[in-house]
Each structure stands twice: as structure tokens, then as C-alpha cells.
mmCIF file of C-alpha atoms and ligand atoms in Angstrom:
data_model
loop_
_atom_site.group_PDB
_atom_site.id
_atom_site.type_symbol
_atom_site.label_atom_id
_atom_site.label_comp_id
_atom_site.label_asym_id
_atom_site.label_seq_id
_atom_site.Cartn_x
_atom_site.Cartn_y
_atom_site.Cartn_z
ATOM 1 C CA UNK A 1019 104.508 54.450 67.879
ATOM 2 C CA UNK A 1020 101.803 51.904 67.120
ATOM 3 C CA UNK A 1021 102.418 48.447 65.794
ATOM 4 C CA UNK A 1022 99.351 48.308 63.615
ATOM 5 C CA UNK A 1023 100.604 47.232 60.173
ATOM 6 C CA UNK A 1024 98.436 49.768 58.323
ATOM 7 C CA UNK A 1025 99.972 52.629 60.251
ATOM 8 C CA UNK A 1026 103.485 51.731 59.161
ATOM 9 C CA UNK A 1027 104.965 53.834 56.372
ATOM 10 C CA UNK A 1028 105.696 52.314 53.001
ATOM 11 C CA UNK A 1029 109.292 53.189 52.272
ATOM 12 C CA UNK A 1030 110.278 52.771 48.638
ATOM 13 C CA UNK A 1031 113.688 51.821 47.258
ATOM 14 C CA UNK A 1032 114.573 55.480 46.586
ATOM 15 C CA UNK A 1033 113.867 56.430 50.208
ATOM 16 C CA UNK A 1034 110.589 58.216 49.443
ATOM 17 C CA UNK A 1035 107.656 57.047 51.509
ATOM 18 C CA UNK A 1036 103.928 57.016 52.044
ATOM 19 C CA UNK A 1037 103.207 57.751 55.716
ATOM 20 C CA UNK A 1038 100.598 54.994 56.191
ATOM 21 C CA UNK A 1039 98.738 52.361 54.198
ATOM 22 C CA UNK A 1040 95.372 54.124 54.489
ATOM 23 C CA UNK A 1041 94.999 56.155 51.330
ATOM 24 C CA UNK A 1042 92.389 58.087 49.353
ATOM 25 C CA UNK A 1043 91.214 56.503 46.111
ATOM 26 C CA UNK A 1044 91.621 58.555 42.946
ATOM 27 C CA UNK A 1045 88.381 60.094 41.677
ATOM 28 C CA UNK A 1046 88.380 61.976 38.426
ATOM 29 C CA UNK A 1047 86.144 65.025 38.685
ATOM 30 C CA UNK A 1048 86.183 64.843 42.502
ATOM 31 C CA UNK A 1049 89.671 64.708 44.012
ATOM 32 C CA UNK A 1050 90.692 68.009 42.503
ATOM 33 C CA UNK A 1051 90.035 71.734 42.932
ATOM 34 C CA UNK A 1052 88.185 72.763 46.069
ATOM 35 C CA UNK A 1053 87.769 69.157 47.269
ATOM 36 C CA UNK A 1054 91.534 68.773 47.264
ATOM 37 C CA UNK A 1055 92.078 71.892 49.333
ATOM 38 C CA UNK A 1056 89.161 71.234 51.707
ATOM 39 C CA UNK A 1057 90.514 67.759 52.474
ATOM 40 C CA UNK A 1058 94.155 68.819 52.716
ATOM 41 C CA UNK A 1059 93.445 71.808 54.938
ATOM 42 C CA UNK A 1060 91.798 69.502 57.488
ATOM 43 C CA UNK A 1061 94.527 66.848 57.211
ATOM 44 C CA UNK A 1062 91.895 64.280 56.224
ATOM 45 C CA UNK A 1063 94.478 62.667 53.929
ATOM 46 C CA UNK A 1064 98.174 62.118 54.435
ATOM 47 C CA UNK A 1065 98.910 61.391 50.783
ATOM 48 C CA UNK A 1066 97.132 62.062 47.494
ATOM 49 C CA UNK A 1067 96.395 59.678 44.646
ATOM 50 C CA UNK A 1068 95.716 61.741 41.532
ATOM 51 C CA UNK A 1069 92.965 60.850 39.092
ATOM 52 C CA UNK A 1070 94.272 59.495 35.799
ATOM 53 C CA UNK A 1071 96.142 61.586 33.288
ATOM 54 C CA UNK A 1072 95.579 60.215 29.811
ATOM 55 C CA UNK A 1073 98.722 59.848 27.715
ATOM 56 C CA UNK A 1074 97.553 59.593 24.120
ATOM 57 C CA UNK A 1075 99.275 60.975 21.046
ATOM 58 C CA UNK A 1076 102.422 62.350 22.673
ATOM 59 C CA UNK A 1077 104.193 62.647 25.996
ATOM 60 C CA UNK A 1078 103.054 65.967 27.491
ATOM 61 C CA UNK A 1079 105.722 68.591 28.001
ATOM 62 C CA UNK A 1080 107.315 68.785 31.401
ATOM 63 C CA UNK A 1081 105.657 72.167 32.028
ATOM 64 C CA UNK A 1082 102.213 70.714 31.368
ATOM 65 C CA UNK A 1083 102.871 67.754 33.662
ATOM 66 C CA UNK A 1084 104.097 70.164 36.301
ATOM 67 C CA UNK A 1085 100.893 72.229 36.067
ATOM 68 C CA UNK A 1086 98.836 69.056 36.387
ATOM 69 C CA UNK A 1087 100.774 67.693 39.376
ATOM 70 C CA UNK A 1088 101.297 70.948 41.254
ATOM 71 C CA UNK A 1089 97.889 71.154 43.040
ATOM 72 C CA UNK A 1090 98.602 67.768 44.630
ATOM 73 C CA UNK A 1091 102.218 68.527 45.520
ATOM 74 C CA UNK A 1092 101.226 71.924 46.910
ATOM 75 C CA UNK A 1093 99.759 70.289 49.991
ATOM 76 C CA UNK A 1094 103.115 68.892 51.011
ATOM 77 C CA UNK A 1095 101.861 65.312 51.218
ATOM 78 C CA UNK A 1096 103.325 62.500 49.108
ATOM 79 C CA UNK A 1097 101.603 62.040 45.756
ATOM 80 C CA UNK A 1098 100.850 58.937 43.726
ATOM 81 C CA UNK A 1099 100.452 60.197 40.158
ATOM 82 C CA UNK A 1100 98.291 58.036 37.938
ATOM 83 C CA UNK A 1101 98.742 57.561 34.198
ATOM 84 C CA UNK A 1102 96.493 55.914 31.680
ATOM 85 C CA UNK A 1103 97.205 55.004 28.077
ATOM 86 C CA UNK A 1104 98.125 52.261 25.647
ATOM 87 C CA UNK A 1105 101.597 53.225 24.455
ATOM 88 C CA UNK A 1106 104.113 51.681 26.847
ATOM 89 C CA UNK A 1107 107.037 53.864 25.779
ATOM 90 C CA UNK A 1108 105.089 57.109 26.209
ATOM 91 C CA UNK A 1109 103.733 56.007 29.555
ATOM 92 C CA UNK A 1110 107.267 55.177 30.675
ATOM 93 C CA UNK A 1111 108.611 58.573 29.573
ATOM 94 C CA UNK A 1112 105.768 60.424 31.285
ATOM 95 C CA UNK A 1113 106.343 58.389 34.458
ATOM 96 C CA UNK A 1114 110.011 59.384 34.547
ATOM 97 C CA UNK A 1115 109.121 63.074 34.191
ATOM 98 C CA UNK A 1116 106.527 62.848 36.965
ATOM 99 C CA UNK A 1117 109.076 61.301 39.281
ATOM 100 C CA UNK A 1118 111.462 64.117 38.428
ATOM 101 C CA UNK A 1119 108.724 66.587 39.352
ATOM 102 C CA UNK A 1120 108.278 65.079 42.799
ATOM 103 C CA UNK A 1121 105.743 62.246 42.562
ATOM 104 C CA UNK A 1122 106.408 59.619 45.213
ATOM 105 C CA UNK A 1123 105.005 56.829 43.053
ATOM 106 C CA UNK A 1124 103.616 56.633 39.512
ATOM 107 C CA UNK A 1125 100.635 54.368 38.977
ATOM 108 C CA UNK A 1126 99.409 52.640 35.840
ATOM 109 C CA UNK A 1127 95.611 52.693 35.535
ATOM 110 C CA UNK A 1128 94.298 49.319 34.350
ATOM 111 C CA UNK A 1129 90.960 49.706 36.072
ATOM 112 C CA UNK A 1130 88.839 52.505 34.637
ATOM 113 C CA UNK A 1131 85.488 51.199 33.302
ATOM 114 C CA UNK A 1132 84.343 54.378 31.552
ATOM 115 C CA UNK A 1133 83.008 53.581 28.045
ATOM 116 C CA UNK A 1134 85.014 56.387 26.419
ATOM 117 C CA UNK A 1135 88.222 55.124 28.024
ATOM 118 C CA UNK A 1136 87.491 51.507 27.054
ATOM 119 C CA UNK A 1137 86.698 52.458 23.464
ATOM 120 C CA UNK A 1138 90.236 53.852 23.206
ATOM 121 C CA UNK A 1139 91.653 50.614 24.569
ATOM 122 C CA UNK A 1140 92.810 52.195 27.848
ATOM 123 C CA UNK A 1141 92.026 51.779 31.554
ATOM 124 C CA UNK A 1142 90.265 48.524 32.376
ATOM 125 C CA UNK A 1143 90.592 47.312 28.792
ATOM 126 C CA UNK A 1144 94.302 46.753 29.481
ATOM 127 C CA UNK A 1145 93.343 43.828 31.737
ATOM 128 C CA UNK A 1146 92.548 41.880 28.568
ATOM 129 C CA UNK A 1147 96.250 41.902 27.709
ATOM 130 C CA UNK A 1148 98.284 40.835 30.758
ATOM 131 C CA UNK A 1149 101.483 40.737 28.678
ATOM 132 C CA UNK A 1150 101.008 44.416 27.925
ATOM 133 C CA UNK A 1151 100.720 45.131 31.654
ATOM 134 C CA UNK A 1152 103.953 43.265 32.218
ATOM 135 C CA UNK A 1153 105.772 45.035 29.374
ATOM 136 C CA UNK A 1154 104.508 48.445 30.402
ATOM 137 C CA UNK A 1155 105.439 48.075 34.058
ATOM 138 C CA UNK A 1156 108.892 46.906 32.970
ATOM 139 C CA UNK A 1157 109.226 49.873 30.604
ATOM 140 C CA UNK A 1158 108.197 52.223 33.398
ATOM 141 C CA UNK A 1159 110.739 50.660 35.732
ATOM 142 C CA UNK A 1160 113.479 50.980 33.160
ATOM 143 C CA UNK A 1161 112.647 54.652 32.638
ATOM 144 C CA UNK A 1162 112.260 55.402 36.349
ATOM 145 C CA UNK A 1163 115.233 53.539 37.850
ATOM 146 C CA UNK A 1164 114.638 52.794 41.516
ATOM 147 C CA UNK A 1165 111.622 55.117 41.771
ATOM 148 C CA UNK A 1166 108.333 53.487 42.781
ATOM 149 C CA UNK A 1167 105.788 52.348 40.241
ATOM 150 C CA UNK A 1168 102.427 50.752 40.937
ATOM 151 C CA UNK A 1169 99.419 49.389 39.104
ATOM 152 C CA UNK A 1170 95.706 49.738 39.805
ATOM 153 C CA UNK A 1171 93.580 46.859 38.587
ATOM 154 C CA UNK A 1172 90.143 45.361 38.889
ATOM 155 C CA UNK A 1173 89.862 41.589 39.370
ATOM 156 C CA UNK A 1174 89.154 41.043 35.677
ATOM 157 C CA UNK A 1175 87.529 42.561 32.634
ATOM 158 C CA UNK A 1176 84.613 40.137 32.168
ATOM 159 C CA UNK A 1177 85.210 37.730 35.015
ATOM 160 C CA UNK A 1178 87.298 37.251 38.173
ATOM 161 C CA UNK A 1179 88.561 34.073 36.511
ATOM 162 C CA UNK A 1180 90.925 36.287 34.550
ATOM 163 C CA UNK A 1181 92.747 37.267 37.725
ATOM 164 C CA UNK A 1182 95.378 34.465 37.768
ATOM 165 C CA UNK A 1183 96.766 35.540 34.368
ATOM 166 C CA UNK A 1184 96.713 39.213 35.354
ATOM 167 C CA UNK A 1185 98.404 38.432 38.670
ATOM 168 C CA UNK A 1186 101.104 36.366 36.938
ATOM 169 C CA UNK A 1187 101.957 39.339 34.714
ATOM 170 C CA UNK A 1188 102.127 41.620 37.736
ATOM 171 C CA UNK A 1189 104.193 39.194 39.841
ATOM 172 C CA UNK A 1190 106.724 39.049 37.104
ATOM 173 C CA UNK A 1191 106.980 42.843 36.820
ATOM 174 C CA UNK A 1192 107.211 43.381 40.612
ATOM 175 C CA UNK A 1193 105.651 46.842 41.007
ATOM 176 C CA UNK A 1194 106.127 48.437 44.417
ATOM 177 C CA UNK A 1195 102.360 48.420 45.034
ATOM 178 C CA UNK A 1196 99.250 46.826 43.576
ATOM 179 C CA UNK A 1197 95.871 48.499 44.124
ATOM 180 C CA UNK A 1198 93.027 46.068 43.517
ATOM 181 C CA UNK A 1199 89.348 46.986 43.223
ATOM 182 C CA UNK A 1200 87.201 43.922 43.895
ATOM 183 C CA UNK A 1201 84.845 44.344 40.897
ATOM 184 C CA UNK A 1202 85.381 43.418 37.273
ATOM 185 C CA UNK A 1203 85.310 46.167 34.667
ATOM 186 C CA UNK A 1204 81.966 44.896 33.348
ATOM 187 C CA UNK A 1205 80.462 45.201 36.818
ATOM 188 C CA UNK A 1206 81.112 48.949 36.861
ATOM 189 C CA UNK A 1207 79.951 49.954 40.380
ATOM 190 C CA UNK A 1208 77.112 47.443 40.758
ATOM 191 C CA UNK A 1209 76.763 45.682 44.103
ATOM 192 C CA UNK A 1210 78.597 42.360 44.356
ATOM 193 C CA UNK A 1211 78.374 39.820 47.143
ATOM 194 C CA UNK A 1212 81.802 38.196 47.012
ATOM 195 C CA UNK A 1213 84.164 41.175 46.909
ATOM 196 C CA UNK A 1214 86.161 40.042 49.918
ATOM 197 C CA UNK A 1215 86.620 36.510 48.586
ATOM 198 C CA UNK A 1216 87.926 38.013 45.377
ATOM 199 C CA UNK A 1217 90.437 40.177 47.215
ATOM 200 C CA UNK A 1218 91.468 37.176 49.317
ATOM 201 C CA UNK A 1219 92.120 35.369 46.045
ATOM 202 C CA UNK A 1220 94.181 38.334 44.826
ATOM 203 C CA UNK A 1221 96.153 38.074 48.073
ATOM 204 C CA UNK A 1222 96.894 34.390 47.364
ATOM 205 C CA UNK A 1223 97.936 35.173 43.822
ATOM 206 C CA UNK A 1224 100.185 38.100 44.779
ATOM 207 C CA UNK A 1225 101.874 36.831 47.944
ATOM 208 C CA UNK A 1226 105.015 38.944 47.619
ATOM 209 C CA UNK A 1227 103.407 42.216 46.509
ATOM 210 C CA UNK A 1228 102.237 45.029 48.726
ATOM 211 C CA UNK A 1229 98.540 44.645 47.987
ATOM 212 C CA UNK A 1230 96.188 47.524 48.743
ATOM 213 C CA UNK A 1231 92.520 46.530 48.792
ATOM 214 C CA UNK A 1232 89.745 48.658 47.365
ATOM 215 C CA UNK A 1233 85.988 48.596 47.079
ATOM 216 C CA UNK A 1234 83.003 49.585 49.205
ATOM 217 C CA UNK A 1235 84.817 50.879 52.272
ATOM 218 C CA UNK A 1236 82.284 53.179 53.906
ATOM 219 C CA UNK A 1237 83.391 52.994 57.527
ATOM 220 C CA UNK A 1238 86.282 51.802 59.656
ATOM 221 C CA UNK A 1239 84.573 48.458 60.279
ATOM 222 C CA UNK A 1240 84.471 47.787 56.528
ATOM 223 C CA UNK A 1241 88.207 48.392 56.383
ATOM 224 C CA UNK A 1242 88.808 46.122 59.365
ATOM 225 C CA UNK A 1243 86.714 43.365 57.775
ATOM 226 C CA UNK A 1244 88.727 43.689 54.577
ATOM 227 C CA UNK A 1245 91.963 43.467 56.533
ATOM 228 C CA UNK A 1246 90.860 40.384 58.431
ATOM 229 C CA UNK A 1247 89.267 38.505 55.542
ATOM 230 C CA UNK A 1248 91.620 39.469 52.728
ATOM 231 C CA UNK A 1249 94.929 40.063 54.524
ATOM 232 C CA UNK A 1250 95.572 43.094 52.345
ATOM 233 C CA UNK A 1251 98.473 45.366 53.281
ATOM 234 C CA UNK A 1252 96.423 48.545 53.226
ATOM 235 C CA UNK A 1253 93.320 50.139 51.857
ATOM 236 C CA UNK A 1254 92.151 52.904 49.562
ATOM 237 C CA UNK A 1255 88.690 54.386 49.965
ATOM 238 C CA UNK A 1256 87.072 56.540 47.290
ATOM 239 C CA UNK A 1257 83.282 57.050 47.281
ATOM 240 C CA UNK A 1258 83.150 56.708 51.055
ATOM 241 C CA UNK A 1259 84.966 60.061 51.238
ATOM 242 C CA UNK A 1260 81.957 61.739 49.681
ATOM 243 C CA UNK A 1261 79.751 60.616 52.564
ATOM 244 C CA UNK A 1262 82.358 61.085 55.206
ATOM 245 C CA UNK A 1263 85.382 63.174 54.236
ATOM 246 C CA UNK A 1264 87.014 62.120 57.542
ATOM 247 C CA UNK A 1265 86.741 58.408 56.700
ATOM 248 C CA UNK A 1266 90.499 57.849 56.474
ATOM 249 C CA UNK A 1267 90.949 59.487 59.884
ATOM 250 C CA UNK A 1268 88.311 57.117 61.272
ATOM 251 C CA UNK A 1269 90.141 54.111 59.828
ATOM 252 C CA UNK A 1270 93.401 55.450 61.219
ATOM 253 C CA UNK A 1271 91.806 55.883 64.658
ATOM 254 C CA UNK A 1272 90.333 52.394 64.484
ATOM 255 C CA UNK A 1273 93.868 51.066 64.020
ATOM 256 C CA UNK A 1274 94.720 52.853 67.281
ATOM 257 C CA UNK A 1275 91.693 51.281 69.010
ATOM 258 C CA UNK A 1276 89.989 54.649 69.096
ATOM 259 C CA UNK A 1277 86.346 55.201 68.150
ATOM 260 C CA UNK A 1278 85.483 57.226 65.044
ATOM 261 C CA UNK A 1279 84.858 60.953 65.439
ATOM 262 C CA UNK A 1280 81.811 61.858 63.347
ATOM 263 C CA UNK A 1281 81.948 65.313 61.805
ATOM 264 C CA UNK A 1282 79.938 67.801 63.823
ATOM 265 C CA UNK A 1283 77.162 69.769 62.120
ATOM 266 C CA UNK A 1284 79.364 72.819 61.859
ATOM 267 C CA UNK A 1285 82.331 70.832 60.493
ATOM 268 C CA UNK A 1286 80.094 69.356 57.815
ATOM 269 C CA UNK A 1287 78.720 72.724 56.812
ATOM 270 C CA UNK A 1288 82.183 74.305 56.837
ATOM 271 C CA UNK A 1289 83.404 71.558 54.559
ATOM 272 C CA UNK A 1290 80.592 72.193 52.098
ATOM 273 C CA UNK A 1291 81.212 75.934 52.250
ATOM 274 C CA UNK A 1292 84.845 75.316 51.354
ATOM 275 C CA UNK A 1293 83.719 73.229 48.389
ATOM 276 C CA UNK A 1294 81.493 76.067 47.193
ATOM 277 C CA UNK A 1295 84.191 78.639 47.807
ATOM 278 C CA UNK A 1296 86.049 78.202 44.522
ATOM 279 C CA UNK A 1297 87.541 81.618 43.693
ATOM 280 C CA UNK A 1298 88.950 80.365 40.401
ATOM 281 C CA UNK A 1299 85.368 79.908 39.094
ATOM 282 C CA UNK A 1300 83.738 82.818 37.300
ATOM 283 C CA UNK A 1301 80.640 84.593 38.679
ATOM 284 C CA UNK A 1302 78.143 82.581 36.619
ATOM 285 C CA UNK A 1303 79.833 79.216 37.230
ATOM 286 C CA UNK A 1304 77.553 76.247 37.786
ATOM 287 C CA UNK A 1305 77.339 74.569 41.148
ATOM 288 C CA UNK A 1306 76.959 70.933 40.044
ATOM 289 C CA UNK A 1307 80.012 69.901 42.031
ATOM 290 C CA UNK A 1308 78.669 71.512 45.216
ATOM 291 C CA UNK A 1309 75.424 69.596 44.715
ATOM 292 C CA UNK A 1310 77.327 66.375 44.288
ATOM 293 C CA UNK A 1311 79.249 66.859 47.507
ATOM 294 C CA UNK A 1312 76.085 68.023 49.318
ATOM 295 C CA UNK A 1313 74.343 64.826 48.193
ATOM 296 C CA UNK A 1314 77.159 62.788 49.740
ATOM 297 C CA UNK A 1315 77.246 64.750 52.993
ATOM 298 C CA UNK A 1316 73.523 65.291 53.573
ATOM 299 C CA UNK A 1317 71.757 62.909 51.158
ATOM 300 C CA UNK A 1318 69.680 63.565 48.042
ATOM 301 C CA UNK A 1319 66.543 63.683 50.150
ATOM 302 C CA UNK A 1320 67.783 66.349 52.524
ATOM 303 C CA UNK A 1321 66.163 69.742 52.548
ATOM 304 C CA UNK A 1322 69.597 71.311 52.213
ATOM 305 C CA UNK A 1323 70.190 69.441 48.956
ATOM 306 C CA UNK A 1324 66.805 70.542 47.608
ATOM 307 C CA UNK A 1325 67.453 74.136 48.544
ATOM 308 C CA UNK A 1326 70.866 74.067 46.908
ATOM 309 C CA UNK A 1327 69.350 72.531 43.784
ATOM 310 C CA UNK A 1328 67.123 75.596 43.512
ATOM 311 C CA UNK A 1329 70.118 77.920 43.369
ATOM 312 C CA UNK A 1330 70.909 79.040 39.870
ATOM 313 C CA UNK A 1331 74.679 79.121 40.080
ATOM 314 C CA UNK A 1332 77.715 78.834 42.318
ATOM 315 C CA UNK A 1333 77.427 82.386 43.607
ATOM 316 C CA UNK A 1334 73.877 81.786 44.810
ATOM 317 C CA UNK A 1335 74.864 78.447 46.312
ATOM 318 C CA UNK A 1336 77.665 80.190 48.177
ATOM 319 C CA UNK A 1337 75.381 82.880 49.502
ATOM 320 C CA UNK A 1338 72.822 80.302 50.571
ATOM 321 C CA UNK A 1339 75.410 78.230 52.451
ATOM 322 C CA UNK A 1340 76.780 81.280 54.219
ATOM 323 C CA UNK A 1341 73.308 82.259 55.400
ATOM 324 C CA UNK A 1342 72.694 78.850 56.954
ATOM 325 C CA UNK A 1343 73.757 77.992 60.410
ATOM 326 C CA UNK A 1344 75.066 74.531 61.125
ATOM 327 C CA UNK A 1345 72.260 73.016 63.156
ATOM 328 C CA UNK A 1346 69.736 74.282 60.633
ATOM 329 C CA UNK A 1347 71.791 72.715 57.851
ATOM 330 C CA UNK A 1348 71.723 69.288 59.479
ATOM 331 C CA UNK A 1349 67.931 69.235 59.640
ATOM 332 C CA UNK A 1350 67.506 71.957 57.029
ATOM 333 C CA UNK A 1351 63.733 71.611 57.151
ATOM 334 C CA UNK A 1352 63.141 75.264 58.123
ATOM 335 C CA UNK A 1353 64.892 76.386 54.961
ATOM 336 C CA UNK A 1354 62.254 74.899 52.682
ATOM 337 C CA UNK A 1355 60.110 77.533 51.159
ATOM 338 C CA UNK A 1356 62.686 80.282 51.441
ATOM 339 C CA UNK A 1357 63.952 81.535 48.150
ATOM 340 C CA UNK A 1358 67.714 81.002 48.192
ATOM 341 C CA UNK A 1359 68.181 83.705 45.606
HETATM 342 C C1 LIG B 1304 83.758 59.715 40.358
HETATM 343 C C2 LIG B 1304 84.822 58.658 40.348
HETATM 344 C C3 LIG B 1304 85.998 58.883 39.653
HETATM 345 C C4 LIG B 1304 87.003 57.907 39.642
HETATM 346 N N1 LIG B 1304 88.192 58.178 39.005
HETATM 347 C C5 LIG B 1304 89.195 57.260 39.062
HETATM 348 C C6 LIG B 1304 90.468 57.540 38.487
HETATM 349 O O1 LIG B 1304 90.728 58.614 37.941
HETATM 350 N N2 LIG B 1304 91.415 56.571 38.568
HETATM 351 C C7 LIG B 1304 91.176 55.362 39.175
HETATM 352 O O2 LIG B 1304 92.061 54.519 39.235
HETATM 353 N N3 LIG B 1304 89.990 55.088 39.748
HETATM 354 C C8 LIG B 1304 89.010 56.002 39.707
HETATM 355 N N4 LIG B 1304 87.824 55.737 40.318
HETATM 356 C C9 LIG B 1304 87.650 54.462 41.031
HETATM 357 C C10 LIG B 1304 87.956 54.610 42.524
HETATM 358 O O3 LIG B 1304 89.281 55.024 42.751
HETATM 359 C C11 LIG B 1304 87.731 53.269 43.250
HETATM 360 O O4 LIG B 1304 88.570 52.309 42.692
HETATM 361 C C12 LIG B 1304 86.293 52.785 43.140
HETATM 362 O O5 LIG B 1304 85.377 53.838 43.306
HETATM 363 C C13 LIG B 1304 85.994 51.704 44.182
HETATM 364 O O6 LIG B 1304 86.295 52.169 45.468
HETATM 365 P P1 LIG B 1304 85.151 52.719 46.479
HETATM 366 O O7 LIG B 1304 84.131 51.625 46.613
HETATM 367 O O8 LIG B 1304 85.895 53.024 47.738
HETATM 368 O O9 LIG B 1304 84.557 53.919 45.823
HETATM 369 C C14 LIG B 1304 86.803 56.681 40.315
HETATM 370 C C15 LIG B 1304 85.607 56.460 41.000
HETATM 371 C C16 LIG B 1304 84.625 57.427 41.036
HETATM 372 C C17 LIG B 1304 83.356 57.159 41.799
#
């Protein structure tokens, strides 16, 4: 048993737990389908954080929520289920159902910067109304009893100067966890230079909350720097998983004073093959998602990416990947010029 604080479980009031404090970030359009199974099969995550489920005109039926949650629960790891919306009562009712279905924690998304989400007043727009955050977390708690609720925020909508008011609302509501991405909503995903100072400020403002830091963790050293400079209680990494699906394992190993284990050529190719192997997709299905994951694993400039881009659909992409052998895939130069169809 190690003493590293990030390797300690988070045990909630109802006895449910997250095994460590090193978690995958939610990514709509990514952490689902074949990515979910490829990651779970390799034990690259020990808990899942779902992308947001939008609660708009009505609380979805239990059966619909069950269908949505099931792919995450199926892996047997604890699940943080994320909700987004503007109606506190509906969010609270949906949260209670999700807990009943087996979610370990239900999270309130106050972070999403997507224009369509913001135009409906949801996601990151909620940061403009800290009282709403407070009311909604309290409504969720009332509906969920001693089950865990959390909130995911950015450090502000327009400016990090908004953080004290947001933090005051959160302190008062006492969620079990706070996930904080170091950018403002306006900053989208643009580079910032003072992310760690901002998270350190969040730490000061939320001294009694379990604060999980987020933003720009691409390797174990980034996570360590965040831990040292921001004193966060854990970390979630999102886009870094696209480059290195084993990133959370590397961070875990770092906490054990072990070096990272880079994926071998064949592990990388196997991972991509699993992404392309999506039996639920029809024969003519597009392979945009495979390209996206290939770009993360091999780079946009790689020959493998270019060859995949020439495939016309998922079936061709699959055939191409199964013809490759791993050391060719990592250089992939010899594949150029061959017609993948
Ligand atoms: C494609 C994509 C989809 C995302 N979807 C969600 C989402 O559904 N819910 C959420 O809270 N954050 C979402 N995020 C934000 C990430 O969870 C994370 O907060 C952000 O990317 C910063 O972390 P990173 O630098 O480790 O990527 C998404 C990010 C990306 C790139």
C-alpha cells in the first residue's frame, strides 16, 4: 500500500468510492463507443467520467438514462455521470435516478464552452450565476440524500476574477468533489501561461473541498507539477489521453516512483485497430473518429494518418489497419503510395 495521496481512494458518505484520484476527463464524442471499450479492456482507467447528458425540456425516463449509463457501468469501474442543464429541479431528479442506476457520483457541468451549449444558457454559462450553482447543488443533494454530487467548473466565464464568487457558492453547497479546469470559458482551449497560479488560487478559495485539477496534463511530470504548485487533491486528464491512452497509468506509476511505460508500436497499433473495430457501425460508416484517434497517436503529419485519410470508409480503414504491421505503422513511410482500398 502506497502513501501517495493521489493513490488513496475517495470514499463517499454512502460508502461508494473512486479507487484513486487520477481520473479521465469527460470528452463528448470521444469517451464513448470503441474508445470506451479499448481503454477499459486495457485497464487504462479505473473509473469513468461520462460526457455531459443534457437535461432540457423534461427529465428523461429511467430506461433512457439506463441505456445512456450502461456502457460506462458495463466495465465494472465506478462512474461519475455528468449532467448539464438550467432547470435545477430537473437536474436534481435526473441525478437521483442516475444514483439509483449505479452512478458513484453525479456531476454538474458548469464548464462547457461550446457555443450551442452557451446559447441555451447551459454549461460554462452557469458560471455567470453563482447563486444558481449553489441552489442547484443543494437541490441535487436534497434529491440524492447522502449520495455523492460534484461540480465541474472553469475558473470564470470572462475572467479568473470571477472565481471568488463562484468558489463562495460552491463552498456553501459543499459538493463531494470540485473539478476545476484552469481556463475561463472565453479562453476555450487557447494556451494560457498562468494556469497553475489559477488552480493554486482555486485551492486557496476552496480549502475544505476535494479539489481535482484539470488542464494541459500531457505527461506524468505535468501532473506532478500541478500537484506541487497547486496542492490539488487529484487530477483529471482529457486530451492527453488522445496522445497517450496510457497517460493515467503513467501518472499512477509516477506516484509509485516508477518510470512511465510508453506504449510499444504494437500496443499503439492494436489500440487503433480496436478503435476502428466498431461492429455496431454499418458497412458504409465513416471513419472520422478513427482518423481523430490516429492523429492523436501518430500525429497529423504521419504517413499512417495520410494513408487512413485516403480510405473511403470505416471498412477500408479497418482493412488497411489489419494489413499493417506494427513497426511499419510507427514509421509508416513504406505505406505511402499503396492504395489502401
Ligand atoms: C472533445 C472534447 C469533449 C469534451 N467534452 C466534455 C464534456 O462532455 N464534459 C466536460 O465537463 N468537459 C468536456 N471536455 C473538457 C475536458 O474534460 C477537459 O476539461 C478539458 O479538455 C481540459 O483538460 P485537458 O487539457 O486535459 O484536455 C471536453 C474536451 C474535449 C477536447
